[in-house]
CSV table of C-alpha atoms and ligand atoms in Angstrom, one decimal:
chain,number,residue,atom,x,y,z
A,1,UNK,CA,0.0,0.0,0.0
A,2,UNK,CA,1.4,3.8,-0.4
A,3,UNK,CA,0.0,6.9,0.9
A,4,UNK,CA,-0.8,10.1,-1.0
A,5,UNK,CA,-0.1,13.4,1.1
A,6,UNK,CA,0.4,16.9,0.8
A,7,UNK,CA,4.4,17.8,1.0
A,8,UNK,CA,6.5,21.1,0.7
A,9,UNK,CA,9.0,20.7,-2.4
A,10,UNK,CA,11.9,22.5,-3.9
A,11,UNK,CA,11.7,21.4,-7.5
A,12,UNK,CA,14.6,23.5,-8.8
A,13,UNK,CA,17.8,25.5,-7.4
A,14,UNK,CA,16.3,28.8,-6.2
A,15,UNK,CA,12.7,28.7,-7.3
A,16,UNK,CA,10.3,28.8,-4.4
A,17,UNK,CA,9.3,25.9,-2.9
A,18,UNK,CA,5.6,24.4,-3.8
A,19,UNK,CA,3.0,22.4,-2.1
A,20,UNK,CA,2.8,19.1,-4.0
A,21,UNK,CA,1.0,15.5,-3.7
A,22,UNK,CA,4.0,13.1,-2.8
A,23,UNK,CA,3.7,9.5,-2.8
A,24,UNK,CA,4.9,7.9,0.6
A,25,UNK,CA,5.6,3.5,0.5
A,26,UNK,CA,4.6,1.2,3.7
A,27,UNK,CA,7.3,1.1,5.6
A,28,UNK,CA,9.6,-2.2,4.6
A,29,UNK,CA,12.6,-3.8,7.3
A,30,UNK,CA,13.4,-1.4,9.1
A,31,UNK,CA,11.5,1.5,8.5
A,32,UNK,CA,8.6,3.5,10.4
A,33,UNK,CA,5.8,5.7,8.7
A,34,UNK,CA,5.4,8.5,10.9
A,35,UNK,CA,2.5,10.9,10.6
A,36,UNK,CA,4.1,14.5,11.1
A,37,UNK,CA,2.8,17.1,13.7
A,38,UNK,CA,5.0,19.7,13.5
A,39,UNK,CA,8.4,20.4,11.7
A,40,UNK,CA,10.7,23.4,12.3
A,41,UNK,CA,11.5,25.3,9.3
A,42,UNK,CA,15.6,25.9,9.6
A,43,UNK,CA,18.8,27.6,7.2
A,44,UNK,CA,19.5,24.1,5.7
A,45,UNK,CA,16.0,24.1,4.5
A,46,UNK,CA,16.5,26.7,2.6
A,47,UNK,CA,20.2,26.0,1.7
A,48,UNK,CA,18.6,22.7,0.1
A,49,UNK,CA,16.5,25.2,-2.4
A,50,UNK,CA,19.1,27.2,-3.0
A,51,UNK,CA,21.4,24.4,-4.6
A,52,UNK,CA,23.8,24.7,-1.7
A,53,UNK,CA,23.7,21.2,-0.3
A,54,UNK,CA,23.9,19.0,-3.5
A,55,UNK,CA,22.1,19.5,-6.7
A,56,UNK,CA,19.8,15.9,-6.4
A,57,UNK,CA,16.6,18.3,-7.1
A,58,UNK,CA,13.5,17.4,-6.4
A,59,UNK,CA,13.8,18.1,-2.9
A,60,UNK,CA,11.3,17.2,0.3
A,61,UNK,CA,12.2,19.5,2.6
A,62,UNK,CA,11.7,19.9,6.7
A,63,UNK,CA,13.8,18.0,9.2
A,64,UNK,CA,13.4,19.5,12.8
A,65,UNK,CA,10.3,16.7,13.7
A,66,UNK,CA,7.7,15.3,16.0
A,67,UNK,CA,4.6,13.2,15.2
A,68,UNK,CA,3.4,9.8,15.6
A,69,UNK,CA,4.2,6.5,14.7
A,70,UNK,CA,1.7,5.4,11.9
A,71,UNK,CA,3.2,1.6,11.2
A,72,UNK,CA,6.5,0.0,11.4
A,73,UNK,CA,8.6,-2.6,9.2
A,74,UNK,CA,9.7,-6.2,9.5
A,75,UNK,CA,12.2,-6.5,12.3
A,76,UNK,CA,11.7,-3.1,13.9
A,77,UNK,CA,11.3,-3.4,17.8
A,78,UNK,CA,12.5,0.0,19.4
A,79,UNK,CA,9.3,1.6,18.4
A,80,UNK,CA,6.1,0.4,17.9
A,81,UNK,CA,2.7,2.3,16.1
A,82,UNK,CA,1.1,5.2,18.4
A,83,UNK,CA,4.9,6.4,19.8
A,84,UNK,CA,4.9,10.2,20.1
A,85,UNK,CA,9.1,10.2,18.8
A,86,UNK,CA,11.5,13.1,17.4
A,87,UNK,CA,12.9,12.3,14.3
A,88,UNK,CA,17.0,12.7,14.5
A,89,UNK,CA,19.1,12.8,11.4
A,90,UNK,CA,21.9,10.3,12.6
A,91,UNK,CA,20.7,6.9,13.1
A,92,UNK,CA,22.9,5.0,14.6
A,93,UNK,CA,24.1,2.0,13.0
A,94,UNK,CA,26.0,0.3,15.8
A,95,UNK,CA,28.8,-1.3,13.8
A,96,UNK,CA,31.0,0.7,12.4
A,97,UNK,CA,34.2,2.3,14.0
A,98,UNK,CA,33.1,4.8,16.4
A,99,UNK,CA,29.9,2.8,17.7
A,100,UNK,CA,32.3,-0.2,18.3
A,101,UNK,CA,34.9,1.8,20.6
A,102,UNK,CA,31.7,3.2,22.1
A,103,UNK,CA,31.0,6.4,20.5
A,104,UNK,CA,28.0,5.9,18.9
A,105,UNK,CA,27.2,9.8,18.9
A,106,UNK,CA,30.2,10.0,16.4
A,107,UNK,CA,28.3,7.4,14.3
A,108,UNK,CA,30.5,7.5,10.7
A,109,UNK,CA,27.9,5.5,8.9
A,110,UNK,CA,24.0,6.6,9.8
A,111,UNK,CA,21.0,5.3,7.9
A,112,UNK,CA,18.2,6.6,6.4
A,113,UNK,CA,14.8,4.6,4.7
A,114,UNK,CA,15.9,2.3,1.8
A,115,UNK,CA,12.7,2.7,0.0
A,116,UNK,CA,11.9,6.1,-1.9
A,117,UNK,CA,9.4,8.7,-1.4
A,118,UNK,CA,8.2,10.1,-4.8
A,119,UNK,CA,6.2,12.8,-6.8
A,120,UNK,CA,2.4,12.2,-7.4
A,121,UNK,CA,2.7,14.0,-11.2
A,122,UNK,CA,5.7,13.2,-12.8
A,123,UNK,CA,6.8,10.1,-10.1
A,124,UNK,CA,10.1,11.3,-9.8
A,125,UNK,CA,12.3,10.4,-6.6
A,126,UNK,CA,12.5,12.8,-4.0
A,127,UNK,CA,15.5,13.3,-1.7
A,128,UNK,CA,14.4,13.9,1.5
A,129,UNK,CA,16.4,17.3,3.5
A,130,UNK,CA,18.9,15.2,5.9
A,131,UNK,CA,17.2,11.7,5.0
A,132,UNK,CA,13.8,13.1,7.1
A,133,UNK,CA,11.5,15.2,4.4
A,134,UNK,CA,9.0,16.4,7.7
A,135,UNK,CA,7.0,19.3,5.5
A,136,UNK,CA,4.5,16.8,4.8
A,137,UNK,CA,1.8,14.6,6.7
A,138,UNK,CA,3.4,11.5,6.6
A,139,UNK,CA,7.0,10.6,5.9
A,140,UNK,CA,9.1,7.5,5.9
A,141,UNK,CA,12.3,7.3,7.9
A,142,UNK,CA,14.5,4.5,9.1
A,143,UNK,CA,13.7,3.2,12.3
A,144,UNK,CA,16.4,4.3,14.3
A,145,UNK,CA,15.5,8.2,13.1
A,146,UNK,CA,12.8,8.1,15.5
A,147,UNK,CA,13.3,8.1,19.3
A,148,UNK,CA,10.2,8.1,21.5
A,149,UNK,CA,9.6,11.0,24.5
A,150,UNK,CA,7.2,11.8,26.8
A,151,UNK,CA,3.4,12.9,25.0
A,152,UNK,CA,3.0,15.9,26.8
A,153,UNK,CA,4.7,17.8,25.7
A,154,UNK,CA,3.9,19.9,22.7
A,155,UNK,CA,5.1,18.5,18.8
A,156,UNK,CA,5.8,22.2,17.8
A,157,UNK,CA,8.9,22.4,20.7
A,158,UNK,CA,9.5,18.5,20.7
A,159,UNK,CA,10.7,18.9,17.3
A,160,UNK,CA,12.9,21.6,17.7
A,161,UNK,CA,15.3,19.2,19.5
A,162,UNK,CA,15.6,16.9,16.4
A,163,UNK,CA,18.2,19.5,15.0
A,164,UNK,CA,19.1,23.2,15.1
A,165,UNK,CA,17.8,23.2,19.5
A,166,UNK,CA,19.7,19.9,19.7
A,167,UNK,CA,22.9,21.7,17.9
A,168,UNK,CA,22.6,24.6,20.5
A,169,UNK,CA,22.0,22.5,23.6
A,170,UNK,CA,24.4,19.7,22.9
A,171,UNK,CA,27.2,22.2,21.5
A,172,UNK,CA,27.0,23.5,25.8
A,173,UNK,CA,26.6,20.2,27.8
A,174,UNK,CA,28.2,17.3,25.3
A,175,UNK,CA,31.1,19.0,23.5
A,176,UNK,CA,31.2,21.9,25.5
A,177,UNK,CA,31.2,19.5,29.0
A,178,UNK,CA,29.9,22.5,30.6
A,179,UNK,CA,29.1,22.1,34.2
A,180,UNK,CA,28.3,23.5,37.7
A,181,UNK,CA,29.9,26.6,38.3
A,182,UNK,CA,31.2,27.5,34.9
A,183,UNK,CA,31.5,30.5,33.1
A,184,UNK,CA,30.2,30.6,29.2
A,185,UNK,CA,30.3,32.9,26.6
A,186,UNK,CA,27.8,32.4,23.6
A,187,UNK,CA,29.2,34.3,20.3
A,188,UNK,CA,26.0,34.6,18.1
A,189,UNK,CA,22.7,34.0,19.9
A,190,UNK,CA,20.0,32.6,16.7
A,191,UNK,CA,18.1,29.3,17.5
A,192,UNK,CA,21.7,27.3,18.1
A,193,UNK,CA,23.4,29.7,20.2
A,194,UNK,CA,20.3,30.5,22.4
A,195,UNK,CA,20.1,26.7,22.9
A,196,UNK,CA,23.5,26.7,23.5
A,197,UNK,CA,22.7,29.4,26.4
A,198,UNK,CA,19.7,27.2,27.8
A,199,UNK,CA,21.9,24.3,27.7
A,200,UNK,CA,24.3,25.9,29.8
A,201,UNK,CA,21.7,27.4,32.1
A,202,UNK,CA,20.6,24.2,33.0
A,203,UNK,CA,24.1,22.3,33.3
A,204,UNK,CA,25.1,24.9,36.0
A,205,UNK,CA,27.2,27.6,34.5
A,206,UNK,CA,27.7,30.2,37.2
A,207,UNK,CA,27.6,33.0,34.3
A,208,UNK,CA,26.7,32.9,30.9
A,209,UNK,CA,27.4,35.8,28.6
A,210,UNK,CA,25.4,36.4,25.3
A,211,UNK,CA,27.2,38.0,22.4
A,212,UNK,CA,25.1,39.4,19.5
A,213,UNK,CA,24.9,41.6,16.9
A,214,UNK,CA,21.4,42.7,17.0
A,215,UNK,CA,19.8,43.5,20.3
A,216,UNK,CA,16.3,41.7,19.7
A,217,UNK,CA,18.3,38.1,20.0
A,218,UNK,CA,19.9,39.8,23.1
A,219,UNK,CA,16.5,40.0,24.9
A,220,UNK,CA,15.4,36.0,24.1
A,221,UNK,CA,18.7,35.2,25.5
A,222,UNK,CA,18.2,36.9,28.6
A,223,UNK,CA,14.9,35.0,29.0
A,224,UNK,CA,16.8,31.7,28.1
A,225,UNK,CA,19.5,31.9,31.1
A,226,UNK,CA,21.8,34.5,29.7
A,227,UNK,CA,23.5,36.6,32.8
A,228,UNK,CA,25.2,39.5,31.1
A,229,UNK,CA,24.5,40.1,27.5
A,230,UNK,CA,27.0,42.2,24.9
A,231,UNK,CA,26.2,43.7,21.5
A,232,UNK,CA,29.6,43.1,19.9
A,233,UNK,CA,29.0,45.6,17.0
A,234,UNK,CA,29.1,48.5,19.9
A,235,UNK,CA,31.5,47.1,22.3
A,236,UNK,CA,34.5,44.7,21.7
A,237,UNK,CA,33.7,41.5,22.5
A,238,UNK,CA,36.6,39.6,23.7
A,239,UNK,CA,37.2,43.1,25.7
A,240,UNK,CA,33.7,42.4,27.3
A,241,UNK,CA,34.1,39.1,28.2
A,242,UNK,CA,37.3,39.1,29.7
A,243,UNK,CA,35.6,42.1,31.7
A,244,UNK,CA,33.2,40.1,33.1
A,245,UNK,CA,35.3,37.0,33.8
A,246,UNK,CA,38.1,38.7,36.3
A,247,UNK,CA,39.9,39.7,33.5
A,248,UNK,CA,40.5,36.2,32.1
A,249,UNK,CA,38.1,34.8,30.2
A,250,UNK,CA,35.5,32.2,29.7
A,251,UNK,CA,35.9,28.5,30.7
A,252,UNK,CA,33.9,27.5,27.3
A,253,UNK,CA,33.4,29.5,24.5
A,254,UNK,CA,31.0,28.4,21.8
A,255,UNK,CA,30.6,29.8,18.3
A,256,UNK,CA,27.0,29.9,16.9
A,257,UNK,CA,27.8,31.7,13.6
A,258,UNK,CA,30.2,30.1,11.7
A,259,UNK,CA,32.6,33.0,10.6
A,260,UNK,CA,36.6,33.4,11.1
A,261,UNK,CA,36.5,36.6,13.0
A,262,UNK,CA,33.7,35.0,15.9
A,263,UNK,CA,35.6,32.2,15.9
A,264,UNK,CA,38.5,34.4,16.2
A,265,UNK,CA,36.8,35.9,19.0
A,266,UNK,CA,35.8,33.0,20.7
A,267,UNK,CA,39.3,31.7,20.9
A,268,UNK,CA,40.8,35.1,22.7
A,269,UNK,CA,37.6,35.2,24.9
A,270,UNK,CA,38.3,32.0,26.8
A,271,UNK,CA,40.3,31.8,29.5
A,272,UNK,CA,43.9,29.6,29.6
A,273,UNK,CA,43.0,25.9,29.2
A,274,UNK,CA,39.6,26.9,28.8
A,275,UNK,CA,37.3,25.2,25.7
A,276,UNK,CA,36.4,26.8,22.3
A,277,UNK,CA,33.6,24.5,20.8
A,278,UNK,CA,32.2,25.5,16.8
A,279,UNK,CA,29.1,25.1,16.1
A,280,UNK,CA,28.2,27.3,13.3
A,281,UNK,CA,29.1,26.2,10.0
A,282,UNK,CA,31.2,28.0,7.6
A,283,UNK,CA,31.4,27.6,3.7
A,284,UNK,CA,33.7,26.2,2.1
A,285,UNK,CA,35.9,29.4,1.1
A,286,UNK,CA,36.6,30.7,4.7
A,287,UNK,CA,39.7,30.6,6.1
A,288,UNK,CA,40.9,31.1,9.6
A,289,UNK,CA,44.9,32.3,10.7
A,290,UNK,CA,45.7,32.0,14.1
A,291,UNK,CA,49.5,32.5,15.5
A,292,UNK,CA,50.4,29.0,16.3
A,293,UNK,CA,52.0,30.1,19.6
A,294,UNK,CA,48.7,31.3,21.0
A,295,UNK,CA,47.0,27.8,19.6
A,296,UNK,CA,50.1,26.0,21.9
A,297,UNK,CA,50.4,28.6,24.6
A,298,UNK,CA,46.7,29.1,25.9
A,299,UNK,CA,46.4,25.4,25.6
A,300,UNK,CA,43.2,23.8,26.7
A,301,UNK,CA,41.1,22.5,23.4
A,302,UNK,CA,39.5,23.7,20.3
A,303,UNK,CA,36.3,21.5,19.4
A,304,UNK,CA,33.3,21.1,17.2
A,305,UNK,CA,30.5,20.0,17.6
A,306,UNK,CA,28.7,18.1,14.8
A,307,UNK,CA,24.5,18.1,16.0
A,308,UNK,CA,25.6,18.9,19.4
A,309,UNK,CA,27.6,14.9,19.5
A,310,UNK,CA,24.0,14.2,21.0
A,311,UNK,CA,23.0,10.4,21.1
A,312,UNK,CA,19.3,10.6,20.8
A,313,UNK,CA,18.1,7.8,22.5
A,314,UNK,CA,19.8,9.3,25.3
A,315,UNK,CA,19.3,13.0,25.1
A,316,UNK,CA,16.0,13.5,23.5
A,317,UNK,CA,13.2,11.9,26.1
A,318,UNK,CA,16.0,13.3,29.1
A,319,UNK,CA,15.5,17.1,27.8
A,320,UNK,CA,12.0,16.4,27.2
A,321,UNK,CA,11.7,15.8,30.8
A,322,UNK,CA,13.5,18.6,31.5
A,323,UNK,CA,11.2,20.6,30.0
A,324,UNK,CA,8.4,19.0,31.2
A,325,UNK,CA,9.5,19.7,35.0
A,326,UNK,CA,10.0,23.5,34.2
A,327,UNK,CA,14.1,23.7,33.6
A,328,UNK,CA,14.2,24.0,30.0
A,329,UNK,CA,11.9,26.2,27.9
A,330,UNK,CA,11.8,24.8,24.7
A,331,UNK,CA,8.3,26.6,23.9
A,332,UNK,CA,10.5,30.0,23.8
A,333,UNK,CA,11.9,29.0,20.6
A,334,UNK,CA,8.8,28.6,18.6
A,335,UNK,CA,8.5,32.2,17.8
A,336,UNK,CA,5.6,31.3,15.1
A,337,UNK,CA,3.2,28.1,14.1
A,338,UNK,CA,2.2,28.4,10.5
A,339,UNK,CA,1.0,26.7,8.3
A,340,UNK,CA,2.4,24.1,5.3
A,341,UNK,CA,2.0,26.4,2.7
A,342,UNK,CA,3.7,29.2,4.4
A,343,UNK,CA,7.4,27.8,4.4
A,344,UNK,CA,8.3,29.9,1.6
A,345,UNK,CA,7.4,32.9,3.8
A,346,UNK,CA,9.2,32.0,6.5
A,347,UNK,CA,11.9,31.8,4.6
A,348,UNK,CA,11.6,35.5,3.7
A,349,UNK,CA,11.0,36.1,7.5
A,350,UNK,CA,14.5,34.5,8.6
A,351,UNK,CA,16.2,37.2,7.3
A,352,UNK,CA,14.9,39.5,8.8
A,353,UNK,CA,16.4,38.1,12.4
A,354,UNK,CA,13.3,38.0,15.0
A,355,UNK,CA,12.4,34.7,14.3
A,356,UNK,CA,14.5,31.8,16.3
A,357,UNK,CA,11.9,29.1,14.7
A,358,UNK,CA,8.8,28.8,12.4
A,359,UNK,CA,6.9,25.9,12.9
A,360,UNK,CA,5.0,24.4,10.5
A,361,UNK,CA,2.3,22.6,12.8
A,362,UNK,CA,0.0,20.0,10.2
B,401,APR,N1,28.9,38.5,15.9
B,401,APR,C1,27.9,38.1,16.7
B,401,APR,N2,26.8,37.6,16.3
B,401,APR,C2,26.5,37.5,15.0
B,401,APR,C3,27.5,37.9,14.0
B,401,APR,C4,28.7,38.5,14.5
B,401,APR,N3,29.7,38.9,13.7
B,401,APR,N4,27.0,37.7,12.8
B,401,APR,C5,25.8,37.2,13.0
B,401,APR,N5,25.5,37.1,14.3
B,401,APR,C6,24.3,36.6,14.9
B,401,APR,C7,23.0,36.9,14.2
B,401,APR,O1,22.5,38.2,14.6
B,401,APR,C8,22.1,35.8,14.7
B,401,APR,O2,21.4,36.2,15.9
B,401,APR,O3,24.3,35.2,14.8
B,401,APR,C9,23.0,34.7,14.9
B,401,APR,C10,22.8,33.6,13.9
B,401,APR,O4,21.6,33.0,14.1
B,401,APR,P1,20.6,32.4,13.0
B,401,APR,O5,20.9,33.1,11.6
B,401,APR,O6,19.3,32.3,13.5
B,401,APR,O7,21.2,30.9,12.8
B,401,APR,P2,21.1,29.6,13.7
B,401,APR,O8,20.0,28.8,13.3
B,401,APR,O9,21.2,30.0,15.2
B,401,APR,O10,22.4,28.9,13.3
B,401,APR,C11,23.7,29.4,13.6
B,401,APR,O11,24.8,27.3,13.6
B,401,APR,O12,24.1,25.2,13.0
B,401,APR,C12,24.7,26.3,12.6
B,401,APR,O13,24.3,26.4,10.2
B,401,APR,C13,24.0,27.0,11.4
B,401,APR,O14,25.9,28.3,10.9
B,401,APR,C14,24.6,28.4,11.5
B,401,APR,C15,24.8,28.6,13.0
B,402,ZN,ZN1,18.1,22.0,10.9
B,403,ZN,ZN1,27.9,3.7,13.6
């Protein structure tokens, strides 16, 4: 049996994206049919339209997910029809190098559905954003994509933490290993980096500074955990933060932007031995110079962070629960619900910079 449903495609590099009739298969070994409540509309999205991922057109877009289990595959135990799950874009296969020496959340060889979602009109295959495709009502995923949590919470937030919320959080608490007592600095405060302050919030961090550009991002930060906020186009802000640190400088510094001079600034903004951790993502022609003395001589460690080196099985239903009891506002970063035919607006509405997330809620 398939299933015809309504689904956001980008047919062609740069043209706006279109509401179409997809055809989604039963799920074979394996896979799980999940019936989509609400999917986050974030940058890769639109980097997909824009041609900047690869150029395997048509794409179906949306990958920050929750909904419901519709039916499973042969062999698939971990979830079962009815679970309320997140969809995550690394399953984890188990078996190859880095789950075998135990590091699954470094998983080199993740898995999406075998079987191929396609267009109603022309049956062309579409290639799902990150191996998920969520702007639609039902989707087929692998499996292991799908990690149940706690119902009560609400899709539109639950979702979040399948990407871009996930990134921010995971950046602090996983890569960042910030704990009780620590002092953080947060260079670029969007969806990831004001994760990246809840996440630190909620580990412990004595102080957390936010660093931004544009004030409105300042103010959500502040309501996320931040303790002292900086607009770094007014003030300098490695200046700032060593300011507010006894002159020093952080413990853990993490870049949510992606460029050379924040990632410049996050690596004079830490204290000695302290922890820069990337997060943002560059593009492919920036380059970064650093004297290789300071690199050696402030010591400590440079890292990044790919999706916040979360292991969703464990992190997902634990920062559900968080939020559940109160300690982690993940409602604060729906700053709209809209509806499926509106992603091409939000699109036009993330540049404008006072959205953290859209929400397309089905
Ligand atoms: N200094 C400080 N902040 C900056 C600067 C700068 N030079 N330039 C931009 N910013 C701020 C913006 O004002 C905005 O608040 O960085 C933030 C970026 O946020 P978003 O555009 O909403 O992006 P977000 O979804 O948070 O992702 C941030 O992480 O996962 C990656 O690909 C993603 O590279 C992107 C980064
Ligand atoms: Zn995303
Ligand atoms: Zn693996």
């Amino acid at each position: 049996m398939t299933h015809q449903v309504r689904a956001v495609v980008a047919r062609g590099k740069g043209a706006p994206v279109s509401l179409e009739t997809i055809i989604v298969p039963d799920p074979g070994p394996g896979e799980a049919l999940v019936k989509i409540e609400a999917c986050g509309v974030c940058h890769t999205d639109l980097h997909y339209r824009e041609g900047g991922i690869n150029d395997d057109f048509p794409f179906l877009l949306g990958h920050e997910a929750a909904g419901v289990v519709e039916s499973v595959g042969e062999g698939v135990t971990d979830v079962a029809p009815g679970d309320f799950v997140i969809l995550n874009w690394r399953a984890v296969c188990g078996q190859c190098r880095a789950c075998l020496r135990g590091r699954p959340w470094y998983c080199f060889d993740t898995h999406n559905a075998q079987q191929k979602m396609t267009l109603a009109s022309t049956g062309q295959e579409l290639s799902p954003a990150l191996g998920i495709g969520a702007f639609a009502e039902k989707t087929l995923v692998a499996a292991g994509q799908c990690t149940k949590v706690d119902r009560a919470a609400s899709a539109a937030a639950a979702g979040l933490l399948g990407c871009g919320v996930m990134a921010g959080i995971g950046a602090a608490i996983n890569t960042g290993n910030v704990g009780r007592g620590d002092s953080v600095a947060v260079i670029g405060c969007g969806g990831v980096g004001a994760a990246a302050i809840a996440g630190s919030s909620v580990a412990g961090a004595a102080k957390v500074i936010a660093v931004d550009i544009d004030d409105r991002k300042l103010v959500t930060a502040r309501k996320l955990g931040a303790t002292h906020t900086v607009n770094s186009k007014e003030t300098d802000a490695v200046e700032a933060i060593r300011e507010l640190t006894g002159g020093f400088g952080a413990d853990v510094v993490i870049e949510a932007v992606g460029r050379p001079e924040t990632y410049q600034q996050a690596f004079y903004a830490r204290d000695l031995a302290g922890t820069v951790v990337l997060v943002g993502v560059p593009t492919p022609e920036m380059k970064l110079e650093l004297p290789l003395l300071d690199v050696f001589g402030r010591g400590g460690s440079l890292k990044s962070s790919w999706y916040g080196d979360c292991l969703p099985s464990r992190d997902f239903p634990m920062l559900i629960d968080l939020h559940l009891q109160g300690r982690l506002d993940l409602d604060a970063f729906v700053t709209e619900t809209i509806a499926l035919d509106e992603v091409e607006k939000a699109f036009e509405r993330m540049h404008g910079g006072d959205v953290l997330r859209s929400v397309v809620v089905l």
